[in-house]
Amino acid sequence: MRQESFRAALLDPARPAPAGLHDGAGRPAGRRFDIYRNNVAASLVAALETGFPALRALIGGERFRGLALSFLRAHPPRDPRLALYGAELPGFLEGVAPRARFGWAPDLARLEMALREAYHAADADPVAPEALAAIAPEALEGTRLKLAPAVRRVVSRWPVAALRAHALEEGPRPEGGAQEVLVSRPGFDPLAQALPPGGAAAVAALADGATLGEAHAAGARARVDFDLGPVLAALLTGGAITGLMPQDCKETLP
Amino acid sequence: MFDAMREGLPAAAGVGFKARHFEALMRDPGPVGWIEVHAENYLGDGGRPQAQLSALAERLPVSVHGVGLSIGGEGPLDPGHLARVAALCARVGAARFSEHLAWSTHDGAHFNDLLPLPWTGATLDRVAAHVDQVQQALGRQMLLENPSSYLAFAESEMTETEFLARLVARTGCGLLLDVNNVFVSATNLAFSARDYLGQVPLEAVGEIHLGGHAEQADAHGAPLLIDDHGHPVADPVWTLLGEVLARTGPKPVLIEWDTDVPDWPVLRAEAARAAAALEGVR
């Protein structure tokens, strides 16, 4: 038997078990094949439940399970590292989630995926909060930051960080409102912090090697009264800054 | 090809490591003389999983157990995945590397389950080539684990034990003898576990696994055991372990508990029972 015929029946419960399989007494294997079907589905659904706990809490366990089963049949893992599994879930949800009730579901999945990536990202020691204060005010504008490998940004027209906190019983149900979210990892536990509007653009600029002055300009393009201060505070709280390169620093960015 | 003397775990009880047992293991491993981790759970770049594994590796020998190489797959091994597994083994100073006599990946899709193989000459050729490739990439002997079976292939040309013996002779790999898998397969496919253990090349066994199973029944009412690693090791499996150890002498014996993971005292008690079985044959 080719593994292709085994595979085809594995993900499609409507197909009969492949021929040529039997129990110990020479009878057709029949429902014994379902053990493999169940193992595959159950283990991948469990991986998605572990990876997207807030999404599951908000849409409900049964609905999540149904979505997970459809997703794993359309998008089985492409890599044995299950920590990576689910990166295509947000896009999949764009196509299937009932827009009116669960319009935020794809972005919430993006946030949870970003948190998982941060959890497994390479370690890096953050600078002390005082390090930024130690830079002379006139040198700040030309200073560049080195950001931790865990840093991610999620921009949503929904309050995704607040929705996640609510789902995990860490906050009230949020009222409307777009949210830009910084994901980072102080220590071992990832952290999602809401940024002021324009904050994600500023962090994106900093990640690309922009100076603080340039990052402020990037944020101000999104909002005229943009203030970089709360963004820097969030980066410091999140352990997201691993190096400071003042204006006159000759060190080149990696 | 490789130095057999530098291979190996202590002939003691080990446990499959779960993060929730980290503090307890660091405080006092008790009867546990080594740990095993699933390679695929420790291939991230950093964070808590890597930190816990590094800390444990300074205290206890580590066995790296792959669950995703798809040694029995029809397609080629994933060279990127093999390189990552080799790097993990080097990073933690793995005392052992083992994988499964099964397939899990086909045409780029990974099914996260250990899928069965027919015992044919063609399967033997393919598995042997993959075992050679792994042993060369790792620069060491690997152990291959006997599967738990729920069905059999009409096309099989030999028994599982004959397949294993020929594979060992051809590749120089060792065996990871999962005694629970033998018991599960024997029950499900109506053969004698004792006959199996009498035929398998015990001299090639470098490690033993014990895990729990669930009991169901098939469509004909025949007992059907599911290897779920979610229960205590069953009494008949302990009996078989004693019979194996009486013939092999002490071996590294691992308790696997992967679903419904219990509190540390429960797992520790299972490890203590394995340690006692080992004491009985020293």
Coordinates of N, CA and C in Angstrom, one line a residue, chain B residues 105-250:
Chain B
T105 N 5.1 11.9 8.2 CA 5.0 13.0 7.2 C 4.8 12.4 5.9
H106 N 4.0 13.0 5.1 CA 3.8 12.5 3.7 C 3.6 13.8 2.8
D107 N 4.4 13.9 1.8 CA 4.2 15.0 0.8 C 4.2 16.3 1.5
G108 N 5.0 16.5 2.5 CA 5.2 17.8 3.1 C 4.2 18.0 4.3
A109 N 3.2 17.2 4.4 CA 2.2 17.3 5.5 C 2.6 16.4 6.7
H110 N 2.6 17.0 7.9 CA 3.0 16.3 9.1 C 1.7 16.0 9.9
F111 N 1.5 14.7 10.2 CA 0.3 14.3 10.9 C 0.3 14.1 12.4
N112 N 1.5 14.3 13.0 CA 1.7 14.3 14.4 C 1.2 13.0 15.0
D113 N 1.3 11.9 14.3 CA 1.0 10.6 14.9 C 2.0 9.6 14.3
L114 N 2.1 8.5 15.0 CA 3.1 7.5 14.5 C 2.3 6.5 13.7
L115 N 2.4 6.5 12.4 CA 1.6 5.7 11.5 C 2.3 4.4 11.1
P116 N 1.5 3.4 10.9 CA 2.1 2.0 10.8 C 2.7 1.7 9.4
L117 N 3.5 0.7 9.4 CA 4.3 0.2 8.3 C 4.0 -1.2 8.0
P118 N 4.0 -1.7 6.7 CA 4.0 -3.1 6.4 C 5.5 -3.6 6.6
W119 N 5.6 -4.9 7.1 CA 6.9 -5.4 7.2 C 7.3 -6.2 6.0
T120 N 7.9 -5.4 5.0 CA 8.3 -5.9 3.7 C 9.7 -5.6 3.5
G121 N 10.3 -6.2 2.4 CA 11.7 -5.9 2.1 C 11.8 -4.5 1.6
A122 N 10.8 -3.9 0.9 CA 10.8 -2.6 0.5 C 10.9 -1.6 1.7
T123 N 10.0 -1.9 2.7 CA 10.0 -1.0 3.9 C 11.4 -1.1 4.5
L124 N 11.9 -2.3 4.6 CA 13.3 -2.5 5.3 C 14.3 -1.7 4.5
D125 N 14.3 -1.7 3.2 CA 15.3 -0.9 2.5 C 15.2 0.5 2.8
R126 N 14.0 1.0 2.8 CA 13.7 2.5 3.0 C 14.1 2.9 4.4
V127 N 13.7 2.1 5.4 CA 14.0 2.4 6.8 C 15.5 2.3 7.1
A128 N 16.1 1.3 6.5 CA 17.5 1.2 6.7 C 18.3 2.4 6.2
A129 N 17.9 2.8 5.0 CA 18.6 4.0 4.4 C 18.4 5.2 5.3
H130 N 17.2 5.4 5.8 CA 16.9 6.5 6.7 C 17.7 6.4 8.0
V131 N 17.8 5.2 8.5 CA 18.5 5.0 9.8 C 20.0 5.4 9.5
D132 N 20.5 4.9 8.4 CA 21.9 5.2 8.1 C 22.1 6.7 8.0
Q133 N 21.2 7.4 7.4 CA 21.3 8.8 7.2 C 21.3 9.6 8.5
V134 N 20.4 9.1 9.4 CA 20.3 9.7 10.8 C 21.6 9.5 11.5
Q135 N 22.1 8.2 11.5 CA 23.3 7.9 12.3 C 24.5 8.7 11.7
Q136 N 24.5 8.9 10.4 CA 25.6 9.7 9.9 C 25.5 11.2 10.3
A137 N 24.3 11.7 10.2 CA 24.1 13.1 10.6 C 24.4 13.4 12.0
L138 N 24.1 12.4 12.9 CA 24.3 12.6 14.3 C 25.7 12.1 14.8
G139 N 26.3 11.3 13.9 CA 27.6 10.7 14.3 C 27.5 9.8 15.4
R140 N 26.4 9.1 15.5 CA 26.3 8.2 16.7 C 25.2 7.1 16.3
Q141 N 25.2 6.1 17.1 CA 24.2 5.1 17.0 C 22.8 5.6 17.4
M142 N 21.8 5.3 16.7 CA 20.4 5.6 17.2 C 19.7 4.4 17.6
L143 N 18.7 4.6 18.5 CA 17.8 3.5 18.8 C 16.5 3.7 18.1
L144 N 15.9 2.6 17.7 CA 14.6 2.6 17.0 C 13.5 1.9 17.9
E145 N 12.4 2.5 18.0 CA 11.3 2.0 18.9 C 10.3 1.2 18.2
N146 N 10.0 0.0 18.8 CA 8.9 -0.8 18.2 C 7.6 -0.1 18.4
P147 N 6.7 -0.2 17.4 CA 5.4 0.5 17.4 C 4.4 -0.2 18.3
S148 N 3.3 0.6 18.6 CA 2.1 0.0 19.1 C 1.2 -0.1 17.9
S149 N 0.6 -1.3 17.7 CA -0.2 -1.5 16.5 C -1.7 -1.7 16.8
Y150 N -2.5 -1.2 15.9 CA -3.9 -1.4 16.0 C -4.5 -2.2 14.8
L151 N -3.6 -2.4 13.8 CA -4.0 -3.2 12.6 C -2.7 -3.7 12.0
A152 N -2.9 -4.7 11.1 CA -1.8 -5.3 10.4 C -2.0 -5.1 8.9
F153 N -0.9 -5.3 8.1 CA -0.9 -5.1 6.7 C -0.9 -6.5 6.0
A154 N -1.9 -6.7 5.1 CA -1.9 -8.0 4.3 C -0.6 -8.2 3.6
E155 N 0.0 -7.1 3.2 CA 1.2 -7.3 2.3 C 2.5 -7.6 3.1
S156 N 2.4 -7.7 4.5 CA 3.6 -7.9 5.3 C 4.2 -9.3 4.9
E157 N 5.6 -9.3 4.8 CA 6.3 -10.5 4.3 C 7.0 -11.2 5.5
M158 N 7.1 -10.5 6.6 CA 7.8 -11.1 7.8 C 7.2 -10.5 9.0
T159 N 7.6 -11.1 10.2 CA 7.1 -10.6 11.4 C 7.9 -9.3 11.8
E160 N 7.3 -8.6 12.8 CA 7.9 -7.4 13.3 C 9.3 -7.7 13.9
T161 N 9.4 -8.8 14.6 CA 10.6 -9.1 15.3 C 11.7 -9.4 14.2
E162 N 11.3 -10.1 13.2 CA 12.2 -10.4 12.1 C 12.7 -9.1 11.4
F163 N 11.8 -8.3 11.2 CA 12.1 -7.0 10.6 C 13.1 -6.2 11.5
L164 N 12.8 -6.2 12.8 CA 13.7 -5.5 13.7 C 15.1 -6.1 13.7
A165 N 15.2 -7.4 13.7 CA 16.5 -8.1 13.7 C 17.3 -7.8 12.5
R166 N 16.6 -7.8 11.3 CA 17.3 -7.5 10.1 C 17.7 -6.1 10.0
L167 N 16.9 -5.2 10.5 CA 17.3 -3.8 10.5 C 18.5 -3.5 11.4
V168 N 18.5 -4.2 12.6 CA 19.7 -4.0 13.5 C 20.9 -4.6 12.8
A169 N 20.8 -5.7 12.2 CA 22.0 -6.4 11.6 C 22.5 -5.5 10.4
R170 N 21.6 -4.8 9.7 CA 22.0 -4.1 8.5 C 22.6 -2.7 8.9
T171 N 22.0 -2.0 9.9 CA 22.4 -0.6 10.2 C 23.2 -0.5 11.4
G172 N 23.3 -1.5 12.3 CA 24.0 -1.3 13.5 C 23.2 -0.4 14.5
C173 N 22.0 -0.1 14.2 CA 21.2 0.7 15.2 C 20.8 -0.2 16.4
G174 N 20.5 0.4 17.5 CA 20.0 -0.3 18.6 C 18.5 -0.3 18.7
L175 N 17.9 -0.9 19.7 CA 16.4 -0.9 19.8 C 16.0 -0.2 21.1
L176 N 15.0 0.5 21.0 CA 14.3 1.1 22.2 C 13.1 0.1 22.3
L177 N 13.1 -0.7 23.3 CA 12.1 -1.7 23.5 C 11.0 -1.1 24.3
D178 N 9.8 -0.8 23.7 CA 8.7 -0.4 24.5 C 7.8 -1.6 24.9
V179 N 7.9 -1.9 26.1 CA 7.3 -3.2 26.6 C 5.7 -3.0 26.6
N180 N 5.3 -1.8 26.9 CA 3.9 -1.5 26.8 C 3.4 -1.7 25.3
N181 N 4.2 -1.2 24.4 CA 3.8 -1.3 23.0 C 3.7 -2.8 22.6
V182 N 4.6 -3.6 23.1 CA 4.6 -5.0 22.8 C 3.3 -5.6 23.3
F183 N 2.9 -5.2 24.5 CA 1.7 -5.8 25.2 C 0.5 -5.3 24.4
V184 N 0.5 -4.0 24.0 CA -0.7 -3.4 23.3 C -0.8 -4.1 21.9
S185 N 0.3 -4.2 21.2 CA 0.2 -4.8 19.9 C -0.2 -6.3 20.0
A186 N 0.4 -7.0 20.9 CA 0.1 -8.4 21.1 C -1.4 -8.6 21.4
T187 N -2.0 -7.8 22.2 CA -3.4 -7.9 22.5 C -4.3 -7.5 21.3
N188 N -3.9 -6.4 20.6 CA -4.7 -6.0 19.5 C -4.6 -6.9 18.3
L189 N -3.5 -7.5 18.1 CA -3.3 -8.4 16.9 C -3.2 -9.9 17.3
A190 N -3.6 -10.2 18.5 CA -3.8 -11.6 18.9 C -2.5 -12.4 18.7
F191 N -1.4 -11.9 19.1 CA -0.2 -12.7 19.2 C 0.4 -12.7 20.6
S192 N 1.4 -13.6 20.9 CA 1.9 -13.7 22.2 C 3.0 -12.7 22.5
A193 N 2.8 -11.8 23.5 CA 3.9 -10.9 23.9 C 5.2 -11.6 24.3
R194 N 5.0 -12.8 25.0 CA 6.2 -13.5 25.4 C 7.0 -14.1 24.2
D195 N 6.2 -14.6 23.2 CA 6.9 -15.0 22.0 C 7.7 -13.9 21.3
Y196 N 7.0 -12.7 21.2 CA 7.7 -11.6 20.7 C 9.0 -11.3 21.4
L197 N 8.9 -11.3 22.7 CA 10.1 -10.9 23.5 C 11.1 -12.0 23.5
G198 N 10.7 -13.2 23.1 CA 11.7 -14.3 22.9 C 12.4 -14.2 21.5
Q199 N 11.7 -13.5 20.6 CA 12.3 -13.4 19.2 C 13.0 -12.1 19.0
V200 N 12.7 -11.1 19.7 CA 13.3 -9.8 19.4 C 14.8 -9.8 19.8
P201 N 15.7 -9.2 19.1 CA 17.1 -9.3 19.5 C 17.4 -8.4 20.7
L202 N 17.2 -9.0 21.9 CA 17.3 -8.3 23.2 C 18.7 -7.7 23.4
E203 N 19.7 -8.4 22.7 CA 21.1 -7.9 22.9 C 21.3 -6.5 22.3
A204 N 20.3 -6.1 21.4 CA 20.4 -4.8 20.8 C 19.7 -3.7 21.6
V205 N 19.0 -4.1 22.7 CA 18.2 -3.1 23.4 C 19.1 -2.2 24.2
G206 N 18.9 -0.9 23.9 CA 19.7 0.2 24.6 C 18.9 0.9 25.6
E207 N 17.5 0.8 25.6 CA 16.6 1.5 26.4 C 15.3 0.8 26.4
I208 N 14.6 0.9 27.5 CA 13.2 0.3 27.6 C 12.2 1.5 27.9
H209 N 11.1 1.4 27.3 CA 10.0 2.3 27.6 C 8.8 1.6 28.3
L210 N 8.2 2.3 29.2 CA 7.0 1.8 29.8 C 6.0 2.9 29.8
G211 N 4.7 2.7 29.4 CA 3.7 3.7 29.5 C 2.4 3.1 29.8
G212 N 1.4 3.9 30.0 CA 0.1 3.4 30.2 C -0.8 3.3 29.0
H213 N -1.8 2.5 29.0 CA -2.7 2.4 27.9 C -4.2 2.4 28.3
A214 N -5.1 2.7 27.4 CA -6.5 2.7 27.7 C -7.1 1.4 27.1
E215 N -8.2 0.9 27.7 CA -8.8 -0.3 27.2 C -10.1 0.0 26.5
Q216 N -10.2 -0.5 25.3 CA -11.5 -0.4 24.5 C -11.8 -1.7 24.0
A217 N -12.8 -1.8 23.1 CA -13.1 -3.0 22.4 C -13.3 -2.7 20.9
D218 N -13.0 -3.6 20.0 CA -13.2 -3.4 18.6 C -14.7 -3.8 18.2
A219 N -15.0 -3.7 16.9 CA -16.3 -3.9 16.4 C -16.8 -5.3 16.7
H220 N -15.9 -6.3 16.9 CA -16.2 -7.7 17.2 C -16.2 -8.0 18.7
G221 N -16.0 -6.9 19.5 CA -16.0 -7.1 20.9 C -14.6 -7.6 21.5
A222 N -13.6 -7.7 20.6 CA -12.3 -8.1 21.0 C -11.6 -6.9 21.7
P223 N -10.8 -7.2 22.7 CA -10.1 -6.1 23.4 C -9.2 -5.3 22.5
L224 N -9.3 -4.0 22.6 CA -8.5 -3.1 21.8 C -7.8 -2.1 22.7
L225 N -6.5 -2.2 22.8 CA -5.8 -1.3 23.8 C -5.3 -0.1 23.0
I226 N -5.4 1.1 23.6 CA -4.9 2.3 23.0 C -3.7 2.8 23.8
D227 N -2.6 3.0 23.1 CA -1.4 3.4 23.7 C -1.4 4.9 23.9
D228 N -2.1 5.3 25.0 CA -2.4 6.8 25.2 C -1.4 7.5 26.1
H229 N -0.5 6.7 26.8 CA 0.5 7.4 27.7 C -0.3 8.2 28.7
G230 N -1.5 7.8 29.1 CA -2.3 8.6 30.0 C -2.7 7.9 31.3
H231 N -2.1 6.8 31.5 CA -2.5 5.9 32.7 C -1.2 5.4 33.4
P232 N -1.4 4.8 34.6 CA -0.3 4.1 35.2 C 0.1 2.9 34.3
V233 N 1.3 2.4 34.4 CA 1.7 1.2 33.7 C 0.9 0.0 34.2
A234 N 0.4 -0.8 33.3 CA -0.5 -1.9 33.6 C 0.3 -3.0 34.3
D235 N -0.3 -3.8 35.2 CA 0.4 -4.8 35.9 C 1.0 -5.9 34.9
P236 N 0.3 -6.3 33.9 CA 0.9 -7.3 33.0 C 2.2 -6.8 32.3
V237 N 2.2 -5.4 32.1 CA 3.4 -4.8 31.5 C 4.6 -4.8 32.5
W238 N 4.3 -4.6 33.8 CA 5.4 -4.7 34.8 C 5.9 -6.1 34.8
T239 N 5.0 -7.1 34.7 CA 5.5 -8.5 34.7 C 6.4 -8.8 33.6
L240 N 6.0 -8.3 32.4 CA 6.8 -8.5 31.2 C 8.2 -7.8 31.4
L241 N 8.2 -6.6 32.0 CA 9.4 -5.9 32.2 C 10.4 -6.8 33.0
G242 N 9.8 -7.4 34.1 CA 10.6 -8.2 35.0 C 11.3 -9.3 34.2
E243 N 10.5 -9.9 33.3 CA 11.0 -11.1 32.5 C 12.1 -10.6 31.6
V244 N 11.9 -9.4 31.0 CA 12.9 -8.9 30.1 C 14.2 -8.6 30.8
L245 N 14.1 -7.9 32.0 CA 15.3 -7.5 32.7 C 16.0 -8.7 33.2
A246 N 15.3 -9.8 33.6 CA 15.9 -11.0 34.0 C 16.9 -11.6 33.0
R247 N 16.5 -11.3 31.7 CA 17.4 -11.8 30.6 C 18.5 -10.8 30.2
T248 N 18.1 -9.5 30.2 CA 19.1 -8.5 29.7 C 20.0 -8.0 30.8
G249 N 19.6 -8.1 32.1 CA 20.2 -7.4 33.1 C 19.7 -5.9 33.1
P250 N 20.3 -5.1 34.0 CA 19.8 -3.7 34.2 C 19.9 -2.9 32.9

